[in-house]
Amino acid sequence: MRGVLFDGKQTEVVDDLDIRDPGPGEVLVAVAAAGLCHSDLSVIDKTIPFPVPVVLGHEGAGVVEAVGAGVGHVSAGDHVALSTLANCGACAECDRGRPTMCRKAIGRPGRPFSRGGSPLYQFASNSAFAERTLVKAVQAVRIPQDIPLTSAALIGCGVLTGVGAVLNRAKVDRGDSVVVIGTGGIGLNVIQGARIAGASVIIAVDTNPAKEAAARRFGATHFLASADGVRDLLPSGADHAFECVGHPGLVRAAIDLLDRHGQAILLGMTAPTVEASFLPAALFLDKSVLGCRYGSSRPQRDIPLYADLYRRGALLLDELVTKTYPVEDFTKAVDDLHHGRVARGVLTF
C-alpha cells in the first residue's frame, strides 16, 4: 500500500508498505483523507525528535475496515475521525478526564507498519499518510457519514488543538478579548473557537496580508500585520493571547499584550532546546502563561461535539480545506504549506 515514509534523510511516497492485522482493542482504518500539518514537517526538519524510519501523518479520517477483540463502539463500515491520543483509559489522569496527560500516551511509538520485512515507526500513534493505519480503539471516533471525510480529517488535530485550546484550556468567556498570533491551520481554529465562545474582540495577527480574508471569515474582528498595533485596539491589553507560531519572540509578545489577569496560551511548537525570555514582573497582576497539549482535549467527547457544531453551521470545516492533493503530490503540498498558500492542504487516497 501507499504511504509517506521519512527515513531520517529523505521523504518519499512509497507503494510497498505492509500493516499487520488489528489485535485486541485495535481498529484498522482505510484512510480517505489526511491534513498536512506543520508538526509533520517538524519531524522532517527534526524540530520534533522522532525515531526513524517512520510513516508520517497524524490528522486523518476514513472508514473502519476491521476491529480487534473487545472493540464495540465502532465496526466495519463506520466513518471515523482519528485522534493522536492513544491514552490508556485506566490511569489517574484518564480517570480525571485529562487524557492528554496520560503518560502511556506520550513517547511510546509503536511499529505496526513494515516494508520489505523491516518494521517502521508510527508517527503520533496515527500515521494517517498511509492508505491504511492501525490505531487504538480510543483513537477512532465515529462521525456522521454526511460529513465529507476531507473536512472531517481536520478535526483530529487542527480543530481539537485550536478550538480545544479556547474552550478547554483558556476557557474564553462571552465578551472576552482575544489576540491570535499566527493564522495558519491552528490559528484559524483558535479564531473560530473564540467566536463560538462569544469573544467580543478577536484580533488576528499575521505578517501575510493574504490571510486576512480567511481570518475574518473564521471570526476575526480585526487583522494586523504586526502585534505592535494591538495596544491601539486594546489599550489595557487582551484577556487572552494565543501564540500559534512557535517563535520565542512571539511568546514574549503574547505575554506583553496581556491585560491584568490575562492568559498567554502557547500552541506553536518550538524546538526542544529553544528558550524564550520575559519579565517576571509582568506576571504579578495575576497573569498566566499556559502550555496546552492537543487542546486539552477529550476526543471521544469533543469530536462528536465539533461534528455537531459543523452540522449546525457553527464550526467551519470545509472552509479550512484550501486544496486537496493525491498523496503522490506530497512534495507540492509541502511547498504550498511552506509558502503560506494554504490554510490546510489535504492529502487523499
C-alpha positions as YAML, in Angstrom:
chain: A
units: angstrom
residues:
- id: 1
  name: MET
  ca: [0.00, 0.00, 0.00]
- id: 2
  name: ARG
  ca: [0.98, 3.64, -0.47]
- id: 3
  name: GLY
  ca: [2.28, 5.93, 2.25]
- id: 4
  name: VAL
  ca: [4.67, 8.77, 3.05]
- id: 5
  name: LEU
  ca: [7.90, 7.49, 4.58]
- id: 6
  name: PHE
  ca: [10.69, 9.50, 6.23]
- id: 7
  name: ASP
  ca: [13.94, 7.60, 6.73]
- id: 8
  name: GLY
  ca: [15.83, 10.33, 8.59]
- id: 9
  name: LYS
  ca: [17.30, 11.86, 5.45]
- id: 10
  name: GLN
  ca: [14.60, 12.00, 2.80]
- id: 11
  name: THR
  ca: [10.86, 11.76, 2.49]
- id: 12
  name: GLU
  ca: [9.23, 9.75, -0.27]
- id: 13
  name: VAL
  ca: [5.90, 8.32, -1.28]
- id: 14
  name: VAL
  ca: [6.26, 4.55, -1.43]
- id: 15
  name: ASP
  ca: [3.81, 1.90, -2.57]
- id: 16
  name: ASP
  ca: [5.06, -1.22, -0.80]
- id: 17
  name: LEU
  ca: [4.08, -0.72, 2.85]
- id: 18
  name: ASP
  ca: [2.50, -3.53, 4.85]
- id: 19
  name: ILE
  ca: [0.45, -3.31, 8.03]
- id: 20
  name: ARG
  ca: [-0.45, -6.05, 10.48]
- id: 21
  name: ASP
  ca: [-3.99, -7.12, 11.37]
- id: 22
  name: PRO
  ca: [-5.71, -5.47, 14.36]
- id: 23
  name: GLY
  ca: [-5.15, -7.06, 17.72]
- id: 24
  name: PRO
  ca: [-7.34, -6.77, 20.83]
- id: 25
  name: GLY
  ca: [-8.52, -3.20, 21.37]
- id: 26
  name: GLU
  ca: [-7.31, -2.02, 17.95]
- id: 27
  name: VAL
  ca: [-9.03, -0.67, 14.83]
- id: 28
  name: LEU
  ca: [-7.85, -0.93, 11.22]
- id: 29
  name: VAL
  ca: [-8.90, 2.14, 9.23]
- id: 30
  name: ALA
  ca: [-8.83, 2.76, 5.47]
- id: 31
  name: VAL
  ca: [-7.66, 6.38, 5.39]
- id: 32
  name: ALA
  ca: [-9.59, 8.55, 2.94]
- id: 33
  name: ALA
  ca: [-8.02, 11.93, 3.69]
- id: 34
  name: ALA
  ca: [-5.28, 13.42, 5.87]
- id: 35
  name: GLY
  ca: [-4.39, 17.02, 6.60]
- id: 36
  name: LEU
  ca: [-0.80, 18.21, 6.22]
- id: 37
  name: CYS
  ca: [0.26, 19.94, 9.42]
- id: 38
  name: HIS
  ca: [3.45, 21.75, 10.44]
- id: 39
  name: SER
  ca: [4.03, 19.00, 13.00]
- id: 40
  name: ASP
  ca: [4.63, 16.54, 10.16]
- id: 41
  name: LEU
  ca: [7.23, 18.89, 8.73]
- id: 42
  name: SER
  ca: [8.75, 19.33, 12.19]
- id: 43
  name: VAL
  ca: [9.64, 15.64, 12.18]
- id: 44
  name: ILE
  ca: [11.37, 16.08, 8.82]
- id: 45
  name: ASP
  ca: [13.38, 19.13, 9.94]
- id: 46
  name: LYS
  ca: [13.98, 17.49, 13.35]
- id: 47
  name: THR
  ca: [12.25, 20.20, 15.38]
- id: 48
  name: ILE
  ca: [10.30, 17.25, 16.78]
- id: 49
  name: PRO
  ca: [12.77, 14.43, 17.54]
- id: 50
  name: PHE
  ca: [11.28, 11.10, 16.41]
- id: 51
  name: PRO
  ca: [12.73, 7.67, 15.67]
- id: 52
  name: VAL
  ca: [13.04, 6.64, 12.03]
- id: 53
  name: PRO
  ca: [12.10, 5.21, 9.63]
- id: 54
  name: VAL
  ca: [8.59, 6.50, 10.26]
- id: 55
  name: VAL
  ca: [5.32, 6.69, 8.36]
- id: 56
  name: LEU
  ca: [4.16, 10.30, 8.68]
- id: 57
  name: GLY
  ca: [0.74, 11.91, 9.16]
- id: 58
  name: HIS
  ca: [-1.42, 12.42, 12.20]
- id: 59
  name: GLU
  ca: [-4.60, 14.25, 11.13]
- id: 60
  name: GLY
  ca: [-6.94, 11.94, 9.24]
- id: 61
  name: ALA
  ca: [-10.34, 10.38, 8.70]
- id: 62
  name: GLY
  ca: [-11.52, 7.25, 6.98]
- id: 63
  name: VAL
  ca: [-13.64, 4.12, 7.10]
- id: 64
  name: VAL
  ca: [-13.25, 1.25, 9.55]
- id: 65
  name: GLU
  ca: [-12.12, -1.93, 7.79]
- id: 66
  name: ALA
  ca: [-11.80, -4.27, 10.77]
- id: 67
  name: VAL
  ca: [-11.72, -4.27, 14.55]
- id: 68
  name: GLY
  ca: [-9.93, -6.41, 17.06]
- id: 69
  name: ALA
  ca: [-11.38, -8.28, 20.02]
- id: 70
  name: GLY
  ca: [-13.11, -6.17, 22.61]
- id: 71
  name: VAL
  ca: [-13.90, -3.20, 20.33]
- id: 72
  name: GLY
  ca: [-17.61, -2.39, 20.44]
- id: 73
  name: HIS
  ca: [-18.06, 1.32, 19.81]
- id: 74
  name: VAL
  ca: [-17.13, 1.16, 16.11]
- id: 75
  name: SER
  ca: [-17.48, -1.54, 13.48]
- id: 76
  name: ALA
  ca: [-16.59, -2.15, 9.85]
- id: 77
  name: GLY
  ca: [-18.10, 0.49, 7.57]
- id: 78
  name: ASP
  ca: [-18.25, 3.26, 10.19]
- id: 79
  name: HIS
  ca: [-16.79, 6.65, 9.30]
- id: 80
  name: VAL
  ca: [-14.27, 7.82, 11.89]
- id: 81
  name: ALA
  ca: [-12.08, 10.79, 12.66]
- id: 82
  name: LEU
  ca: [-8.71, 9.78, 14.06]
- id: 83
  name: SER
  ca: [-7.19, 11.16, 17.24]
- id: 84
  name: THR
  ca: [-3.48, 11.03, 18.04]
- id: 85
  name: LEU
  ca: [-4.25, 10.41, 21.69]
- id: 86
  name: ALA
  ca: [-3.56, 6.74, 22.43]
- id: 87
  name: ASN
  ca: [-4.32, 7.12, 26.12]
- id: 88
  name: CYS
  ca: [-4.71, 4.07, 28.31]
- id: 89
  name: GLY
  ca: [-8.12, 4.92, 29.84]
- id: 90
  name: ALA
  ca: [-7.15, 3.42, 33.18]
- id: 91
  name: CYS
  ca: [-4.61, 5.73, 34.86]
- id: 92
  name: ALA
  ca: [-5.34, 8.52, 37.32]
- id: 93
  name: GLU
  ca: [-5.09, 11.23, 34.64]
- id: 94
  name: CYS
  ca: [-7.52, 9.41, 32.33]
- id: 95
  name: ASP
  ca: [-9.85, 8.87, 35.28]
- id: 96
  name: ARG
  ca: [-9.79, 12.62, 35.97]
- id: 97
  name: GLY
  ca: [-10.84, 13.32, 32.37]
- id: 98
  name: ARG
  ca: [-7.36, 14.52, 31.35]
- id: 99
  name: PRO
  ca: [-6.32, 12.02, 28.66]
- id: 100
  name: THR
  ca: [-3.76, 14.42, 27.18]
- id: 101
  name: MET
  ca: [-1.75, 13.93, 30.38]
- id: 102
  name: CYS
  ca: [-1.77, 10.12, 30.21]
- id: 103
  name: ARG
  ca: [1.88, 9.07, 30.48]
- id: 104
  name: LYS
  ca: [1.23, 5.93, 28.48]
- id: 105
  name: ALA
  ca: [0.17, 8.10, 25.54]
- id: 106
  name: ILE
  ca: [3.44, 10.01, 25.29]
- id: 107
  name: GLY
  ca: [6.76, 8.87, 23.83]
- id: 108
  name: ARG
  ca: [5.87, 5.24, 23.17]
- id: 109
  name: PRO
  ca: [5.77, 4.89, 19.39]
- id: 110
  name: GLY
  ca: [4.58, 1.57, 18.03]
- id: 111
  name: ARG
  ca: [5.64, -0.17, 14.83]
- id: 112
  name: PRO
  ca: [2.56, -1.66, 13.15]
- id: 113
  name: PHE
  ca: [3.96, -0.99, 9.66]
- id: 114
  name: SER
  ca: [6.68, -2.79, 7.78]
- id: 115
  name: ARG
  ca: [8.44, -2.56, 4.45]
- id: 116
  name: GLY
  ca: [10.33, -5.45, 2.99]
- id: 117
  name: GLY
  ca: [10.03, -7.20, 6.35]
- id: 118
  name: SER
  ca: [11.60, -4.33, 8.32]
- id: 119
  name: PRO
  ca: [9.40, -2.60, 10.94]
- id: 120
  name: LEU
  ca: [8.54, 1.09, 10.61]
- id: 121
  name: TYR
  ca: [7.55, 3.52, 13.35]
- id: 122
  name: GLN
  ca: [4.13, 5.12, 13.57]
- id: 123
  name: PHE
  ca: [4.05, 8.89, 14.00]
- id: 124
  name: ALA
  ca: [1.87, 10.23, 16.81]
- id: 125
  name: SER
  ca: [0.20, 6.82, 17.22]
- id: 126
  name: ASN
  ca: [-1.56, 7.61, 13.95]
- id: 127
  name: SER
  ca: [0.39, 7.73, 10.65]
- id: 128
  name: ALA
  ca: [-2.51, 9.00, 8.57]
- id: 129
  name: PHE
  ca: [-0.33, 9.40, 5.46]
- id: 130
  name: ALA
  ca: [-0.93, 5.77, 4.57]
- id: 131
  name: GLU
  ca: [-3.77, 4.01, 2.80]
- id: 132
  name: ARG
  ca: [-4.45, 2.05, 5.98]
- id: 133
  name: THR
  ca: [-3.49, 2.65, 9.56]
- id: 134
  name: LEU
  ca: [-3.92, 0.85, 12.84]
- id: 135
  name: VAL
  ca: [-4.99, 2.74, 15.96]
- id: 136
  name: LYS
  ca: [-6.13, 2.01, 19.48]
- id: 137
  name: ALA
  ca: [-9.89, 1.84, 19.81]
- id: 138
  name: VAL
  ca: [-9.96, 5.05, 21.83]
- id: 139
  name: GLN
  ca: [-8.45, 6.92, 18.86]
- id: 140
  name: ALA
  ca: [-11.22, 6.04, 16.40]
- id: 141
  name: VAL
  ca: [-14.20, 8.34, 16.93]
- id: 142
  name: ARG
  ca: [-17.34, 7.65, 14.94]
- id: 143
  name: ILE
  ca: [-18.73, 10.60, 12.97]
- id: 144
  name: PRO
  ca: [-21.87, 11.05, 10.86]
- id: 145
  name: GLN
  ca: [-21.48, 9.80, 7.32]
- id: 146
  name: ASP
  ca: [-22.76, 13.05, 5.83]
- id: 147
  name: ILE
  ca: [-19.58, 14.91, 6.88]
- id: 148
  name: PRO
  ca: [-17.09, 14.92, 3.97]
- id: 149
  name: LEU
  ca: [-14.04, 12.93, 5.00]
- id: 150
  name: THR
  ca: [-11.73, 15.59, 3.53]
- id: 151
  name: SER
  ca: [-13.22, 18.02, 6.06]
- id: 152
  name: ALA
  ca: [-13.56, 15.54, 8.91]
- id: 153
  name: ALA
  ca: [-9.85, 14.76, 8.65]
- id: 154
  name: LEU
  ca: [-9.02, 18.18, 10.07]
- id: 155
  name: ILE
  ca: [-10.93, 17.62, 13.30]
- id: 156
  name: GLY
  ca: [-8.29, 15.20, 14.58]
- id: 157
  name: CYS
  ca: [-5.52, 17.77, 15.05]
- id: 158
  name: GLY
  ca: [-6.16, 21.35, 13.92]
- id: 159
  name: VAL
  ca: [-9.68, 21.63, 15.31]
- id: 160
  name: LEU
  ca: [-9.04, 19.68, 18.50]
- id: 161
  name: THR
  ca: [-5.93, 21.76, 19.17]
- id: 162
  name: GLY
  ca: [-7.18, 25.22, 18.21]
- id: 163
  name: VAL
  ca: [-10.81, 25.14, 19.28]
- id: 164
  name: GLY
  ca: [-9.93, 22.98, 22.27]
- id: 165
  name: ALA
  ca: [-7.31, 25.47, 23.47]
- id: 166
  name: VAL
  ca: [-10.02, 28.13, 23.58]
- id: 167
  name: LEU
  ca: [-12.84, 26.12, 25.13]
- id: 168
  name: ASN
  ca: [-10.97, 23.63, 27.33]
- id: 169
  name: ARG
  ca: [-7.70, 25.30, 28.34]
- id: 170
  name: ALA
  ca: [-8.23, 29.07, 28.26]
- id: 171
  name: LYS
  ca: [-11.98, 28.82, 28.87]
- id: 172
  name: VAL
  ca: [-12.65, 32.02, 26.92]
- id: 173
  name: ASP
  ca: [-15.92, 33.59, 28.05]
- id: 174
  name: ARG
  ca: [-18.55, 35.79, 26.43]
- id: 175
  name: GLY
  ca: [-17.32, 39.33, 25.95]
- id: 176
  name: ASP
  ca: [-13.61, 38.47, 26.35]
- id: 177
  name: SER
  ca: [-10.89, 39.94, 24.15]
- id: 178
  name: VAL
  ca: [-8.63, 37.56, 22.25]
- id: 179
  name: VAL
  ca: [-5.41, 38.01, 20.25]
- id: 180
  name: VAL
  ca: [-4.32, 35.22, 17.91]
- id: 181
  name: ILE
  ca: [-0.72, 35.39, 16.66]
- id: 182
  name: GLY
  ca: [-0.39, 33.31, 13.50]
- id: 183
  name: THR
  ca: [-3.34, 32.41, 11.30]
- id: 184
  name: GLY
  ca: [-2.37, 29.04, 9.85]
- id: 185
  name: GLY
  ca: [-4.48, 25.95, 10.44]
- id: 186
  name: ILE
  ca: [-4.20, 26.13, 14.24]
- id: 187
  name: GLY
  ca: [-4.67, 29.90, 14.40]
- id: 188
  name: LEU
  ca: [-7.84, 29.81, 12.29]
- id: 189
  name: ASN
  ca: [-9.30, 27.22, 14.65]
- id: 190
  name: VAL
  ca: [-8.39, 29.37, 17.65]
- id: 191
  name: ILE
  ca: [-10.19, 32.25, 15.93]
- id: 192
  name: GLN
  ca: [-13.34, 30.24, 15.34]
- id: 193
  name: GLY
  ca: [-13.15, 28.79, 18.83]
- id: 194
  name: ALA
  ca: [-13.11, 32.33, 20.20]
- id: 195
  name: ARG
  ca: [-16.09, 33.20, 18.01]
- id: 196
  name: ILE
  ca: [-18.01, 30.15, 19.23]
- id: 197
  name: ALA
  ca: [-17.16, 31.06, 22.85]
- id: 198
  name: GLY
  ca: [-18.62, 34.55, 22.35]
- id: 199
  name: ALA
  ca: [-15.47, 36.70, 22.47]
- id: 200
  name: SER
  ca: [-16.30, 40.31, 21.58]
- id: 201
  name: VAL
  ca: [-12.90, 41.28, 20.15]
- id: 202
  name: ILE
  ca: [-10.80, 38.80, 18.16]
- id: 203
  name: ILE
  ca: [-7.59, 40.27, 16.75]
- id: 204
  name: ALA
  ca: [-5.73, 38.14, 14.21]
- id: 205
  name: VAL
  ca: [-2.03, 38.90, 13.73]
- id: 206
  name: ASP
  ca: [-0.12, 37.61, 10.72]
- id: 207
  name: THR
  ca: [2.63, 39.05, 8.53]
- id: 208
  name: ASN
  ca: [0.98, 37.64, 5.40]
- id: 209
  name: PRO
  ca: [-1.77, 40.06, 4.27]
- id: 210
  name: ALA
  ca: [-3.26, 37.35, 2.03]
- id: 211
  name: LYS
  ca: [-4.51, 35.62, 5.18]
- id: 212
  name: GLU
  ca: [-6.83, 38.43, 6.24]
- id: 213
  name: ALA
  ca: [-9.87, 37.23, 4.29]
- id: 214
  name: ALA
  ca: [-9.76, 33.77, 5.85]
- id: 215
  name: ALA
  ca: [-9.14, 35.16, 9.34]
- id: 216
  name: ARG
  ca: [-12.19, 37.40, 9.09]
- id: 217
  name: ARG
  ca: [-14.29, 34.58, 7.65]
- id: 218
  name: PHE
  ca: [-13.49, 32.44, 10.67]
- id: 219
  name: GLY
  ca: [-14.41, 35.21, 13.08]
- id: 220
  name: ALA
  ca: [-11.63, 37.78, 13.44]
- id: 221
  name: THR
  ca: [-12.95, 41.27, 14.13]
- id: 222
  name: HIS
  ca: [-9.58, 42.86, 13.30]
- id: 223
  name: PHE
  ca: [-6.48, 41.90, 11.31]
- id: 224
  name: LEU
  ca: [-2.99, 43.27, 11.91]
- id: 225
  name: ALA
  ca: [0.33, 42.64, 10.20]
- id: 226
  name: SER
  ca: [2.19, 43.06, 13.49]
- id: 227
  name: ALA
  ca: [1.47, 42.63, 17.18]
- id: 228
  name: ASP
  ca: [2.70, 46.20, 17.64]
- id: 229
  name: GLY
  ca: [-0.74, 47.53, 16.75]
- id: 230
  name: VAL
  ca: [-2.71, 45.50, 19.28]
- id: 231
  name: ARG
  ca: [-2.46, 48.13, 22.03]
- id: 232
  name: ASP
  ca: [-4.04, 50.70, 19.71]
- id: 233
  name: LEU
  ca: [-7.15, 48.50, 19.69]
- id: 234
  name: LEU
  ca: [-6.89, 47.20, 23.26]
- id: 235
  name: PRO
  ca: [-5.13, 49.91, 25.31]
- id: 236
  name: SER
  ca: [-5.42, 47.90, 28.52]
- id: 237
  name: GLY
  ca: [-4.37, 44.66, 26.87]
- id: 238
  name: ALA
  ca: [-6.09, 41.39, 26.00]
- id: 239
  name: ASP
  ca: [-7.78, 38.81, 28.19]
- id: 240
  name: HIS
  ca: [-6.21, 36.00, 26.15]
- id: 241
  name: ALA
  ca: [-3.28, 35.89, 23.71]
- id: 242
  name: PHE
  ca: [-2.62, 32.70, 21.74]
- id: 243
  name: GLU
  ca: [0.83, 32.15, 20.23]
- id: 244
  name: CYS
  ca: [0.35, 29.81, 17.26]
- id: 245
  name: VAL
  ca: [3.70, 30.12, 15.50]
- id: 246
  name: GLY
  ca: [6.34, 28.69, 17.83]
- id: 247
  name: HIS
  ca: [8.72, 31.67, 17.81]
- id: 248
  name: PRO
  ca: [10.36, 32.76, 21.10]
- id: 249
  name: GLY
  ca: [9.98, 36.45, 20.27]
- id: 250
  name: LEU
  ca: [6.26, 35.97, 19.73]
- id: 251
  name: VAL
  ca: [5.98, 34.17, 23.06]
- id: 252
  name: ARG
  ca: [7.31, 37.35, 24.66]
- id: 253
  name: ALA
  ca: [4.90, 39.44, 22.56]
- id: 254
  name: ALA
  ca: [1.92, 37.36, 23.69]
- id: 255
  name: ILE
  ca: [2.81, 37.90, 27.35]
- id: 256
  name: ASP
  ca: [3.40, 41.62, 26.84]
- id: 257
  name: LEU
  ca: [-0.04, 42.04, 25.26]
- id: 258
  name: LEU
  ca: [-1.97, 40.83, 28.30]
- id: 259
  name: ASP
  ca: [-4.29, 42.83, 30.49]
- id: 260
  name: ARG
  ca: [-4.44, 42.22, 34.22]
- id: 261
  name: HIS
  ca: [-5.42, 38.59, 34.92]
- id: 262
  name: GLY
  ca: [-4.77, 37.81, 31.25]
- id: 263
  name: GLN
  ca: [-3.56, 34.50, 29.88]
- id: 264
  name: ALA
  ca: [-0.93, 33.72, 27.24]
- id: 265
  name: ILE
  ca: [-1.58, 30.28, 25.73]
- id: 266
  name: LEU
  ca: [1.37, 28.71, 23.88]
- id: 267
  name: LEU
  ca: [0.38, 26.48, 20.96]
- id: 268
  name: GLY
  ca: [3.25, 26.94, 18.48]
- id: 269
  name: MET
  ca: [5.85, 24.16, 18.54]
- id: 270
  name: THR
  ca: [9.40, 25.30, 19.20]
- id: 271
  name: ALA
  ca: [12.49, 23.13, 19.10]
- id: 272
  name: PRO
  ca: [13.07, 21.36, 22.45]
- id: 273
  name: THR
  ca: [16.11, 23.48, 23.36]
- id: 274
  name: VAL
  ca: [14.75, 26.90, 22.33]
- id: 275
  name: GLU
  ca: [14.36, 29.38, 25.19]
- id: 276
  name: ALA
  ca: [12.05, 32.39, 25.47]
- id: 277
  name: SER
  ca: [12.53, 35.32, 27.82]
- id: 278
  name: PHE
  ca: [10.06, 37.63, 29.53]
- id: 279
  name: LEU
  ca: [9.90, 39.94, 32.51]
- id: 280
  name: PRO
  ca: [8.67, 38.05, 35.60]
- id: 281
  name: ALA
  ca: [7.30, 41.32, 36.97]
- id: 282
  name: ALA
  ca: [4.89, 41.33, 34.04]
- id: 283
  name: LEU
  ca: [3.04, 38.39, 35.61]
- id: 284
  name: PHE
  ca: [2.42, 39.86, 39.05]
- id: 285
  name: LEU
  ca: [-1.06, 41.14, 38.21]
- id: 286
  name: ASP
  ca: [-2.47, 37.60, 38.09]
- id: 287
  name: LYS
  ca: [-1.27, 36.97, 34.55]
- id: 288
  name: SER
  ca: [-0.60, 33.40, 33.43]
- id: 289
  name: VAL
  ca: [1.43, 31.58, 30.81]
- id: 290
  name: LEU
  ca: [-0.26, 28.33, 29.86]
- id: 291
  name: GLY
  ca: [1.06, 25.40, 27.92]
- id: 292
  name: CYS
  ca: [-1.51, 23.37, 26.07]
- id: 293
  name: ARG
  ca: [-1.17, 19.86, 24.66]
- id: 294
  name: TYR
  ca: [-3.63, 18.91, 21.92]
- id: 295
  name: GLY
  ca: [-6.22, 21.46, 23.04]
- id: 296
  name: SER
  ca: [-6.55, 19.74, 26.45]
- id: 297
  name: SER
  ca: [-8.99, 17.58, 24.51]
- id: 298
  name: ARG
  ca: [-11.13, 14.58, 25.34]
- id: 299
  name: PRO
  ca: [-11.52, 13.29, 21.79]
- id: 300
  name: GLN
  ca: [-14.35, 10.84, 22.37]
- id: 301
  name: ARG
  ca: [-16.33, 13.75, 23.81]
- id: 302
  name: ASP
  ca: [-15.01, 16.67, 21.77]
- id: 303
  name: ILE
  ca: [-15.02, 15.22, 18.25]
- id: 304
  name: PRO
  ca: [-18.77, 14.45, 18.33]
- id: 305
  name: LEU
  ca: [-19.35, 17.94, 19.74]
- id: 306
  name: TYR
  ca: [-17.40, 19.56, 16.91]
- id: 307
  name: ALA
  ca: [-19.13, 17.35, 14.33]
- id: 308
  name: ASP
  ca: [-22.48, 18.57, 15.67]
- id: 309
  name: LEU
  ca: [-21.34, 22.20, 15.58]
- id: 310
  name: TYR
  ca: [-20.28, 21.68, 11.95]
- id: 311
  name: ARG
  ca: [-23.66, 20.23, 11.00]
- id: 312
  name: ARG
  ca: [-25.36, 23.23, 12.63]
- id: 313
  name: GLY
  ca: [-23.17, 25.67, 10.70]
- id: 314
  name: ALA
  ca: [-21.31, 26.99, 13.75]
- id: 315
  name: LEU
  ca: [-17.96, 25.30, 13.08]
- id: 316
  name: LEU
  ca: [-16.25, 25.79, 9.74]
- id: 317
  name: LEU
  ca: [-14.52, 22.71, 8.31]
- id: 318
  name: ASP
  ca: [-14.99, 22.82, 4.54]
- id: 319
  name: GLU
  ca: [-13.53, 26.33, 4.53]
- id: 320
  name: LEU
  ca: [-10.32, 25.05, 6.17]
- id: 321
  name: VAL
  ca: [-9.58, 22.82, 3.19]
- id: 322
  name: THR
  ca: [-7.74, 25.15, 0.84]
- id: 323
  name: LYS
  ca: [-6.65, 22.43, -1.56]
- id: 324
  name: THR
  ca: [-6.66, 18.65, -1.91]
- id: 325
  name: TYR
  ca: [-3.75, 16.64, -3.32]
- id: 326
  name: PRO
  ca: [-3.37, 12.99, -4.28]
- id: 327
  name: VAL
  ca: [-0.81, 11.53, -1.91]
- id: 328
  name: GLU
  ca: [1.67, 11.31, -4.80]
- id: 329
  name: ASP
  ca: [1.76, 15.14, -4.79]
- id: 330
  name: PHE
  ca: [3.10, 15.27, -1.21]
- id: 331
  name: THR
  ca: [6.09, 17.42, -2.25]
- id: 332
  name: LYS
  ca: [3.80, 20.02, -3.85]
- id: 333
  name: ALA
  ca: [1.60, 20.07, -0.74]
- id: 334
  name: VAL
  ca: [4.66, 20.68, 1.45]
- id: 335
  name: ASP
  ca: [5.82, 23.53, -0.78]
- id: 336
  name: ASP
  ca: [2.41, 25.19, -0.65]
- id: 337
  name: LEU
  ca: [2.37, 24.91, 3.15]
- id: 338
  name: HIS
  ca: [5.90, 26.34, 3.46]
- id: 339
  name: HIS
  ca: [4.94, 29.37, 1.36]
- id: 340
  name: GLY
  ca: [1.64, 30.08, 3.16]
- id: 341
  name: ARG
  ca: [-0.53, 29.32, 0.13]
- id: 342
  name: VAL
  ca: [-2.92, 27.10, 2.09]
- id: 343
  name: ALA
  ca: [-4.68, 27.12, 5.45]
- id: 344
  name: ARG
  ca: [-4.75, 23.34, 5.27]
- id: 345
  name: GLY
  ca: [-3.79, 21.12, 2.40]
- id: 346
  name: VAL
  ca: [-5.38, 17.67, 2.48]
- id: 347
  name: LEU
  ca: [-3.86, 14.50, 1.03]
- id: 348
  name: THR
  ca: [-6.30, 11.98, -0.43]
- id: 349
  name: PHE
  ca: [-6.07, 8.28, -1.17]
...
